[in-house]
Structure formats: C-alpha cells, structure tokens
Amino acid sequence: VESIVIVGAGQAGFQAAASLREAGFAGSLTLIGEEAALPYQRPPLSKAYLAGKTDARGLLLRQESYFAEHRIDHRSGTRVTAIGRAERRVQLSDGGHLAYDHLILATGTRNRALPVPGADLAGVRQLRSLDDADALRTAIEGVRRIVVVGAGFIGLEFAAVCAARGLAVTVIEAAERVMARAVAPETSEAFRAFHEEAGVRFLFGAGVTAIEGEGGRATAIRTADGQSLPADLVLVGIGVVPNQELAAEAGLAVRDGIEVDAVLATDDPAISAIGDCVRFPSRFAAGMPGGDRVRIESVQNAVDQGRCLAARLTGRAAAYDAVPWFWTDQGPRKLQIAGLAAPGDASVLRRIGAGFSVFRFRGAALSAVESVDRPADHMAARRLLASGKALTPEQAADPSFDLKALAT
Ligand code: FAD
C-alpha cells in the first residue's frame, strides 16, 4: 500500500492517520474532511466548551504544524462525493479526483431530524459540530426558557450547562426515564434526581407533535397530550444516523452502519471503515437484541478502531477486540460505562461512599458496569471485561469484596 485516503477528519479518521505515521507508514496520506476546522474533539462541545470554560483551540486534536510535520495532507472544507471502486479513486466536491491504494471511511454520524411541523423554525437547534456549538453559545445568551427534546447524553449535558446558568430548562422524553437506551433504571433514576435538584424539569412518556412559531421563530413545543410549552430555544437531541450513503452508493453493504468484518474491512479488500459509521462483530454484543454485531458511538471506539486498522495496514493485523467504554459529564456528576448492556440485563448495585456502580449481568456473565463518581470501579470493570474473569452478583454487591484484586 503506497497511498491511503481517509474520508472524514473526525476522531477516528484523525487517529488512523496519526497511528499510521507512528507505525512507520511512509506513503502518501490524505485526510479529507468537509468541516472547516482542524480535527477536533466533540465531547467538550456539550460540556466545557458550551460552558465557556475552554476555547476552540483547546478542542483541537493537534495544532496545525503537526500535519505538515507528519506529511498528513489534511484537506478541510472538502467533501468526498463518490467512490470509484474499479479505478480506485474518490471524487471530491471541488471537482478533483484522488487515487488510493487503500481507502478508509470514517464519516461518522449526523443528527436525526425531528419529524414534526415547525422543526425548521429559527431557534430550533442541534449539536454535533463546532459550528453548531458556536451558534448555540450565542443563542443561549439572550434566552430564558429552554426545551430539550430527548433525554439522551447530549440533551442532558446541554440541560445541565443551561441549568447551571440559571435558565429554565424542560426536557421532553418519549421513554419513561433518562438515557433509557443505554443505562439501567437505577442509573436513570439517580440522574433524574441530580438534574431535578439542579432545577431541570422532565416530561416523560411525552411525544412532540409540533413546534409552534411566530414570525419564523419557535415559541412553543406542542406535545401529544395537548400541552404547549413556551420555549425561546429548542435543542433537539434524539439520536443520530450513520453517514453510510457514500458506501452504499459504491455498492458496499450497509445496515445501520457500514458493515465490516473482525479486522474492520468492508466487502472490498481495498476499503476499510472505522468509528461511529460502522457496524462490526463484537464478543461484547453476544446475546444482545441486535445479534453480535454493533455500531458504537464513542471516542474509545473511534480511537481504538483507528489504531487497530493502522496496525493492520502496516503489517500487524489483529481482530478488533477492545472493551467498549464511555463517559458523560452532567453538571458535577460523572457517569462512566464499561461494556455493553442490553435492556433486559439484570442490575446489581454496589454503593461505596457518595458514589455507586450498577453491575449489569446477562445470564451469569458480567455485561457492563455503570459507575457514578466511582472511577476505581470503572477501571476495574474494564479490566474484568477484557479478561473475561468471572465475577458473581454477590461479589459485585459486597462493598468489602476487593474488585481491584480480582481484576489485576
Ligand atoms: P466524527 O467525529 O463525527 O467525524 C466524522 C467526520 O467525517 C465529520 O467531521 C464529518 O463532517 C466528516 N464527513 C462525513 N462524510 C464526509 C464526506 N463524504 N467527505 C468528507 N468528510 C465527511 N463520546 C464519548 O465517548 N464521550 C463523550 O462524552 C462524548 N460527548 C459527545 C458530545 C457531543 C456534542 C458529540 C456530538 C459527540 C460526543 N461523543 C462522546 C461521541 C464522539 O464524539 C464520537 O463517537 C466520535 O467523534 C466519533 O468519531 P468519528 O470519527 O467516527 O466521527
């Protein structure tokens, strides 16, 4: 392989480029991204950056000089519009073409749009990119009442930042609890209480039927049960869809994500895919409703897949087998998740001091651990899941049981 082209200059695409150079790849390396900025981290967009505690420079994965020094041709503001698999070249939005020996798709996801009338009114916003975050930082300056649609990670992080600024925040959620797709009822319950103490109001089991406006601006949210909630700003956080059209149009298999095998290859051996946009086989997903293939949206997954692929392309192929982990900061609380829980997994509570962890079991096996202000439990959980060492529910619940000793 002499030339590698990476589509998408986000967390995964950047990591693949950096790891390829670290592993000694000496060929040509092009990193194409449609966003204007240098590759940056998204997590602070809904946390420190939104709260004004860090600036745009603080988000960058590397400063500008890094790219020239490592001969990474970063082309910002450029979109790949088609893949010519027979000729092995991509078509660019600026009219040019670029040849590759190996192509890496790291196109990430985009926000799901709220499918109701009024969703395009001014004052209805989403949060995915630095541009979105800049627009939101300005927008929250002049408002008082905020409605967040969706009690997922980003909606709750946003709600926490706004509540801390003294704004009136209501979160509308279709499910009966917060973060319902991802965490145990016990964890949802704790976070609902944290947010309510900070002044956030919740409406559960509530569907949004329309956004009402005046003069082109959103003024209220209408719910299925007939309520109209006044809002100066609406943040929609109802999940994402993978950017898989480029792959699908090139005839690659897609199904809620670009399909890849255990070494992150697509059905074309000259094309691999990594990060939020891929569905891959994982032992951690065994017994989950979707079968043993998953699509994961996390920094850990983007970074570890970038590294795994770079290793394969430089002669050290290995199956991708990293333990999934994730974090979210909501106000002063930190939630860390190791592993992958399915909705029906059992919960065992372990409480020590102010924090606690919920250990999830699928059958007899530990599937995931949700730790709230318990970083030591989280680190032990990552090691336990990696090794596959057995932990019983009784041990998990016993605060005197030495988790760390078992894990090491
Ligand atoms: P992305 O980082 O989304 O990068 C994909 C890039 O590809 C984008 O820049 C996109 O514009 C570009 N692109 C797409 N198609 C094309 C094309 N055809 N041509 C050129 N460029 C293209 N994860 C955590 O683990 N913890 C957190 O606390 C956390 N907080 C988050 C907060 C926010 C607000 C957001 C949005 C995400 C958060 N995440 C968090 C998730 C994490 O940021 C993602 O999992 C990670 O960025 C995925 O990396 P990626 O490279 O796969 O996709």
Coordinates of C-alpha atoms in Angstrom, one line a residue, residues 23-404:
A23 CA 3.6 2.8 12.9
G24 CA 6.0 3.9 10.2
F25 CA 3.7 4.1 7.2
A26 CA 5.8 6.2 4.8
G27 CA 3.5 6.5 1.8
S28 CA 1.1 9.3 0.9
L29 CA -1.6 10.0 3.4
T30 CA -4.6 12.3 2.7
L31 CA -7.2 13.2 5.3
I32 CA -10.3 14.7 3.8
G33 CA -12.9 16.5 5.9
E34 CA -15.9 18.5 5.0
E35 CA -15.7 20.7 8.1
A36 CA -13.6 23.8 8.0
A37 CA -11.8 23.3 11.3
L38 CA -8.7 21.2 12.0
P39 CA -9.6 17.8 13.5
Y40 CA -11.1 18.4 17.0
Q41 CA -12.8 16.6 19.9
R42 CA -16.5 16.7 20.1
P43 CA -17.2 15.8 23.8
P44 CA -16.4 19.2 25.2
L45 CA -18.9 20.8 22.8
S46 CA -21.7 19.9 25.1
K47 CA -19.6 20.4 28.3
A48 CA -16.7 22.7 28.9
Y49 CA -16.8 24.5 25.5
L50 CA -20.6 25.2 25.8
A51 CA -20.0 26.5 29.3
G52 CA -17.2 28.8 28.1
K53 CA -14.5 27.0 30.1
T54 CA -12.4 26.2 27.0
D55 CA -11.9 27.8 23.6
A56 CA -11.8 26.4 20.1
R57 CA -8.0 25.9 20.3
G58 CA -8.4 23.7 23.3
L59 CA -10.6 21.3 21.3
L60 CA -8.0 20.6 18.6
L61 CA -6.6 17.1 18.5
R62 CA -3.3 18.6 17.2
Q63 CA -2.1 22.0 16.3
E64 CA -1.7 22.9 12.6
S65 CA 2.0 22.3 12.4
Y66 CA 1.6 18.6 13.3
F67 CA 0.0 17.8 9.9
A68 CA 2.9 19.2 7.8
E69 CA 5.5 17.7 10.1
H70 CA 3.9 14.2 9.7
R71 CA 3.2 14.7 6.0
I72 CA -0.6 14.3 6.5
D73 CA -2.3 16.2 3.7
H74 CA -5.4 17.5 5.6
R75 CA -7.9 18.9 3.2
S76 CA -10.6 20.8 5.1
G77 CA -13.9 22.0 3.7
T78 CA -13.8 19.2 1.1
R79 CA -16.4 16.6 0.7
V80 CA -15.9 13.2 -0.9
T81 CA -18.9 12.8 -3.2
A82 CA -18.3 9.4 -4.8
I83 CA -16.1 6.3 -4.7
G84 CA -14.9 4.8 -8.0
R85 CA -14.0 1.3 -6.8
A86 CA -12.9 -0.1 -10.2
E87 CA -10.5 2.8 -10.7
R88 CA -9.7 3.1 -7.0
R89 CA -10.3 6.8 -6.8
V90 CA -12.6 9.2 -5.0
Q91 CA -14.4 12.2 -6.4
L92 CA -14.1 15.5 -4.5
S93 CA -16.6 18.3 -4.1
D94 CA -14.1 20.7 -5.6
G95 CA -14.2 18.8 -8.8
G96 CA -10.9 17.0 -8.4
H97 CA -10.2 13.3 -8.0
L98 CA -7.8 11.4 -5.8
A99 CA -6.4 7.9 -6.3
Y100 CA -5.9 5.4 -3.5
D101 CA -4.4 2.0 -2.8
H102 CA -6.4 1.8 0.4
L103 CA -9.5 3.9 1.3
I104 CA -10.6 4.4 4.9
L105 CA -14.2 5.5 5.6
A106 CA -14.5 7.5 8.8
T107 CA -17.6 9.5 8.0
G108 CA -19.3 9.4 11.5
T109 CA -22.9 10.2 12.0
R110 CA -25.3 13.1 11.7
N111 CA -28.2 14.1 13.9
R112 CA -31.6 12.7 13.4
A113 CA -34.1 15.4 12.4
L114 CA -37.3 15.9 14.5
P115 CA -40.0 14.8 12.1
V116 CA -42.7 17.4 13.1
P117 CA -44.1 20.6 11.6
G118 CA -42.1 23.6 12.7
A119 CA -38.8 21.7 13.2
D120 CA -37.2 24.2 10.7
L121 CA -38.1 27.3 12.6
A122 CA -35.3 29.6 13.8
G123 CA -34.5 28.8 17.4
V124 CA -34.7 25.0 16.9
R125 CA -31.1 23.7 17.1
Q126 CA -29.0 20.6 17.2
L127 CA -25.5 19.9 18.5
R128 CA -22.9 17.9 16.6
S129 CA -20.2 20.2 15.2
L130 CA -18.1 23.1 16.3
D131 CA -20.3 25.3 14.1
D132 CA -23.4 24.1 16.0
A133 CA -21.8 24.7 19.3
D134 CA -20.7 28.2 18.3
A135 CA -24.3 29.0 17.2
L136 CA -25.7 27.6 20.5
R137 CA -23.2 29.5 22.7
T138 CA -24.5 32.7 21.1
A139 CA -28.1 31.6 21.1
I140 CA -28.3 30.8 24.9
E141 CA -27.0 34.3 25.7
G142 CA -30.4 36.0 25.2
V143 CA -32.9 33.4 26.2
R144 CA -34.7 32.3 29.3
R145 CA -36.8 29.2 28.6
I146 CA -35.2 26.2 27.0
V147 CA -36.8 23.0 25.9
V148 CA -34.7 20.0 25.2
V149 CA -36.2 17.2 23.1
G150 CA -34.6 13.9 24.1
A151 CA -33.1 12.8 27.4
G152 CA -30.0 11.2 25.9
F153 CA -26.4 12.0 26.7
I154 CA -26.1 15.2 24.7
G155 CA -29.6 16.5 25.7
L156 CA -28.8 16.0 29.4
E157 CA -25.3 17.5 29.2
F158 CA -26.8 20.6 27.4
A159 CA -29.6 20.8 30.0
A160 CA -27.0 20.7 32.9
V161 CA -25.0 23.5 31.4
C162 CA -28.1 25.7 30.9
A163 CA -29.5 25.0 34.3
A164 CA -26.1 26.0 35.9
R165 CA -26.6 29.3 34.1
G166 CA -29.9 29.8 35.8
L167 CA -32.0 29.2 32.7
A168 CA -35.4 27.5 32.9
V169 CA -34.9 24.0 31.3
T170 CA -37.6 21.4 30.5
V171 CA -36.6 18.1 29.0
I172 CA -39.2 16.1 27.0
E173 CA -38.6 12.4 26.6
A174 CA -40.7 9.8 24.8
A175 CA -39.4 7.0 27.1
E176 CA -40.2 6.7 30.8
R177 CA -36.7 7.5 32.0
V178 CA -33.4 9.3 31.1
M179 CA -30.8 7.6 29.0
A180 CA -33.2 4.6 28.7
R181 CA -31.4 3.0 25.7
A182 CA -28.0 2.9 27.4
V183 CA -28.3 2.5 31.2
A184 CA -30.0 0.6 34.0
P185 CA -33.2 2.0 35.6
E186 CA -31.2 2.7 38.8
T187 CA -28.7 4.9 37.0
S188 CA -31.5 6.7 35.2
E189 CA -33.3 7.3 38.5
A190 CA -30.1 8.8 40.1
F191 CA -29.5 11.2 37.1
R192 CA -33.1 12.3 37.0
A193 CA -32.8 13.3 40.7
F194 CA -29.5 15.1 40.1
H195 CA -31.0 17.1 37.3
E196 CA -34.2 17.9 39.2
E197 CA -32.1 19.1 42.1
A198 CA -30.3 21.5 39.7
G199 CA -33.7 22.8 38.6
V200 CA -34.4 20.8 35.4
R201 CA -38.0 19.8 34.8
F202 CA -38.8 16.5 33.0
L203 CA -41.8 15.3 31.0
F204 CA -41.6 11.6 30.4
G205 CA -43.6 9.5 28.0
A206 CA -44.3 12.6 26.0
G207 CA -44.3 12.9 22.3
V208 CA -43.7 16.1 20.4
T209 CA -46.3 16.8 17.7
A210 CA -45.3 20.3 16.5
I211 CA -43.1 23.3 17.2
E212 CA -45.2 26.5 17.1
G213 CA -43.7 29.7 16.0
E214 CA -44.3 33.4 15.3
G215 CA -42.6 35.4 12.6
G216 CA -40.4 32.4 11.7
R217 CA -39.2 31.8 15.3
A218 CA -40.0 28.9 17.6
T219 CA -42.1 30.0 20.5
A220 CA -43.5 26.8 22.0
I221 CA -43.5 23.0 21.8
R222 CA -46.7 21.1 21.4
T223 CA -47.0 17.6 22.9
A224 CA -49.2 14.7 22.0
D225 CA -51.3 15.1 25.1
G226 CA -52.1 18.7 24.1
Q227 CA -49.7 20.8 26.2
S228 CA -48.0 23.8 24.8
L229 CA -44.7 24.5 26.5
P230 CA -43.3 28.0 25.8
A231 CA -39.7 28.0 24.6
D232 CA -37.2 30.6 23.4
L233 CA -34.8 27.9 22.3
V234 CA -35.3 24.2 21.5
L235 CA -32.5 21.7 21.4
V236 CA -33.2 18.5 19.6
G237 CA -31.2 15.5 20.7
I238 CA -32.9 12.4 19.5
G239 CA -30.1 10.4 18.3
V240 CA -28.0 10.1 15.1
V241 CA -27.9 8.2 11.8
P242 CA -24.7 6.9 10.3
N243 CA -23.2 8.6 7.3
Q244 CA -23.3 5.5 5.1
E245 CA -24.7 6.8 1.8
L246 CA -21.2 7.1 0.2
A247 CA -20.5 3.4 1.0
A248 CA -24.0 2.3 -0.1
E249 CA -23.8 4.2 -3.4
A250 CA -20.5 2.4 -4.1
G251 CA -22.2 -1.0 -3.6
L252 CA -20.8 -1.8 -0.1
A253 CA -23.1 -3.5 2.4
V254 CA -24.8 -1.2 4.9
R255 CA -27.3 -1.8 7.7
D256 CA -27.5 0.9 10.3
G257 CA -23.8 1.4 9.6
I258 CA -21.2 0.3 7.1
E259 CA -20.7 -3.4 7.5
V260 CA -17.2 -4.5 8.4
D261 CA -15.6 -7.8 9.5
A262 CA -13.5 -8.5 12.6
V263 CA -10.5 -6.6 11.1
L264 CA -12.6 -3.6 10.0
A265 CA -12.6 -4.4 6.3
T266 CA -15.6 -3.9 4.1
D267 CA -16.5 -6.4 1.4
D268 CA -14.0 -4.6 -0.8
P269 CA -10.5 -5.5 0.4
A270 CA -9.2 -2.1 -0.6
I271 CA -11.7 -0.3 1.6
S272 CA -12.0 -0.3 5.4
A273 CA -14.3 1.6 7.8
I274 CA -14.0 2.8 11.4
G275 CA -15.7 4.8 14.1
D276 CA -19.3 5.9 14.6
C277 CA -20.3 4.9 11.0
V278 CA -19.5 1.1 11.2
R279 CA -21.3 -2.0 12.3
F280 CA -18.8 -4.6 13.4
P281 CA -18.8 -8.0 15.2
S282 CA -18.1 -7.9 18.9
R283 CA -18.0 -10.5 21.6
F284 CA -19.3 -7.8 24.0
A285 CA -22.6 -7.8 22.0
A286 CA -23.2 -11.5 22.2
G287 CA -26.8 -12.1 23.4
M288 CA -27.9 -8.5 22.6
P289 CA -31.2 -8.0 20.7
G290 CA -29.4 -6.9 17.5
G291 CA -27.2 -10.1 17.5
D292 CA -23.5 -10.0 17.9
R293 CA -22.9 -7.0 15.6
V294 CA -23.0 -3.4 16.9
R295 CA -22.5 0.2 16.0
I296 CA -20.9 2.2 18.8
E297 CA -20.8 6.0 19.2
S298 CA -17.9 6.8 21.5
V299 CA -14.4 8.3 21.5
Q300 CA -13.0 5.0 22.8
N301 CA -14.3 3.1 19.8
A302 CA -13.2 5.7 17.2
V303 CA -9.7 5.8 18.7
D304 CA -9.2 2.1 19.2
Q305 CA -10.6 1.2 15.7
G306 CA -8.3 3.9 14.2
R307 CA -5.3 2.2 15.9
C308 CA -6.4 -1.3 15.1
L309 CA -6.7 -0.5 11.4
A310 CA -3.4 1.4 11.2
A311 CA -1.7 -1.7 12.7
R312 CA -3.3 -4.0 10.0
L313 CA -2.2 -1.6 7.2
T314 CA 1.3 -1.7 8.5
G315 CA 1.6 -5.4 8.7
R316 CA 0.3 -6.2 12.2
A317 CA -3.2 -7.4 11.6
A318 CA -5.4 -8.4 14.6
A319 CA -9.1 -8.6 15.2
Y320 CA -10.7 -5.6 16.9
D321 CA -11.4 -6.7 20.4
A322 CA -11.3 -3.5 22.6
V323 CA -13.6 -3.3 25.7
P324 CA -16.2 -0.6 24.9
W325 CA -16.2 2.3 27.4
F326 CA -17.8 5.7 27.5
W327 CA -18.2 8.7 29.8
T328 CA -20.6 11.6 30.2
D329 CA -20.3 14.6 32.5
Q330 CA -23.6 16.1 33.6
G331 CA -23.2 19.0 35.9
P332 CA -20.8 17.9 38.7
R333 CA -21.6 14.2 38.1
K334 CA -19.5 11.8 36.1
L335 CA -21.0 8.6 34.6
Q336 CA -18.6 6.1 33.2
I337 CA -19.8 2.9 31.4
A338 CA -17.7 -0.1 30.6
G339 CA -19.1 -2.9 28.4
L340 CA -22.4 -3.0 26.6
A341 CA -25.7 -3.6 28.4
A342 CA -28.8 -4.9 26.8
P343 CA -32.2 -3.6 28.0
G344 CA -33.1 -6.8 29.8
D345 CA -29.8 -7.3 31.7
A346 CA -30.1 -7.7 35.5
S347 CA -28.7 -4.9 37.8
V348 CA -26.7 -5.3 41.0
L349 CA -26.0 -2.1 43.0
R350 CA -22.6 -1.5 44.7
R351 CA -22.6 1.6 46.8
I352 CA -19.4 2.9 48.5
G353 CA -19.3 6.5 49.9
A354 CA -21.0 9.1 47.8
G355 CA -20.8 7.2 44.5
F356 CA -22.2 3.9 43.3
S357 CA -21.9 1.4 40.4
V358 CA -24.5 -0.7 38.8
F359 CA -23.2 -4.0 37.6
R360 CA -25.2 -5.5 34.7
F361 CA -25.4 -9.2 34.2
R362 CA -26.6 -11.0 31.0
G363 CA -27.3 -14.5 32.3
A364 CA -24.4 -15.4 34.6
A365 CA -21.9 -13.1 32.8
L366 CA -21.0 -9.5 33.6
S367 CA -22.0 -7.4 30.6
A368 CA -21.5 -3.8 31.7
V369 CA -20.8 -1.6 34.7
E370 CA -22.2 1.9 35.1
S371 CA -20.2 3.9 37.6
V372 CA -21.3 7.2 39.1
D373 CA -18.4 9.1 40.6
R374 CA -16.6 5.8 41.1
P375 CA -13.6 5.9 38.7
A376 CA -11.9 2.9 40.5
D377 CA -14.9 0.6 39.9
H378 CA -14.8 1.7 36.2
M379 CA -11.1 0.9 35.7
A380 CA -11.6 -2.5 37.5
A381 CA -14.6 -3.2 35.3
R382 CA -12.7 -2.5 32.1
R383 CA -10.0 -5.0 33.2
L384 CA -12.5 -7.6 34.2
L385 CA -14.4 -7.4 30.9
A386 CA -11.2 -7.6 28.9
S387 CA -10.0 -10.7 30.8
G388 CA -13.4 -12.4 31.0
K389 CA -12.7 -13.3 34.6
A390 CA -15.9 -14.4 36.4
L391 CA -17.5 -12.1 39.0
T392 CA -20.6 -13.2 40.8
P393 CA -23.6 -10.8 41.5
E394 CA -22.9 -11.4 45.3
Q395 CA -19.3 -10.3 45.0
A396 CA -20.3 -7.2 42.9
A397 CA -22.8 -6.2 45.6
D398 CA -20.4 -6.7 48.5
P399 CA -18.6 -3.4 49.3
S400 CA -15.9 -5.3 51.1
F401 CA -15.1 -7.5 48.1
D402 CA -11.8 -6.5 46.5
L403 CA -12.7 -5.8 42.9
K404 CA -9.3 -4.4 42.0

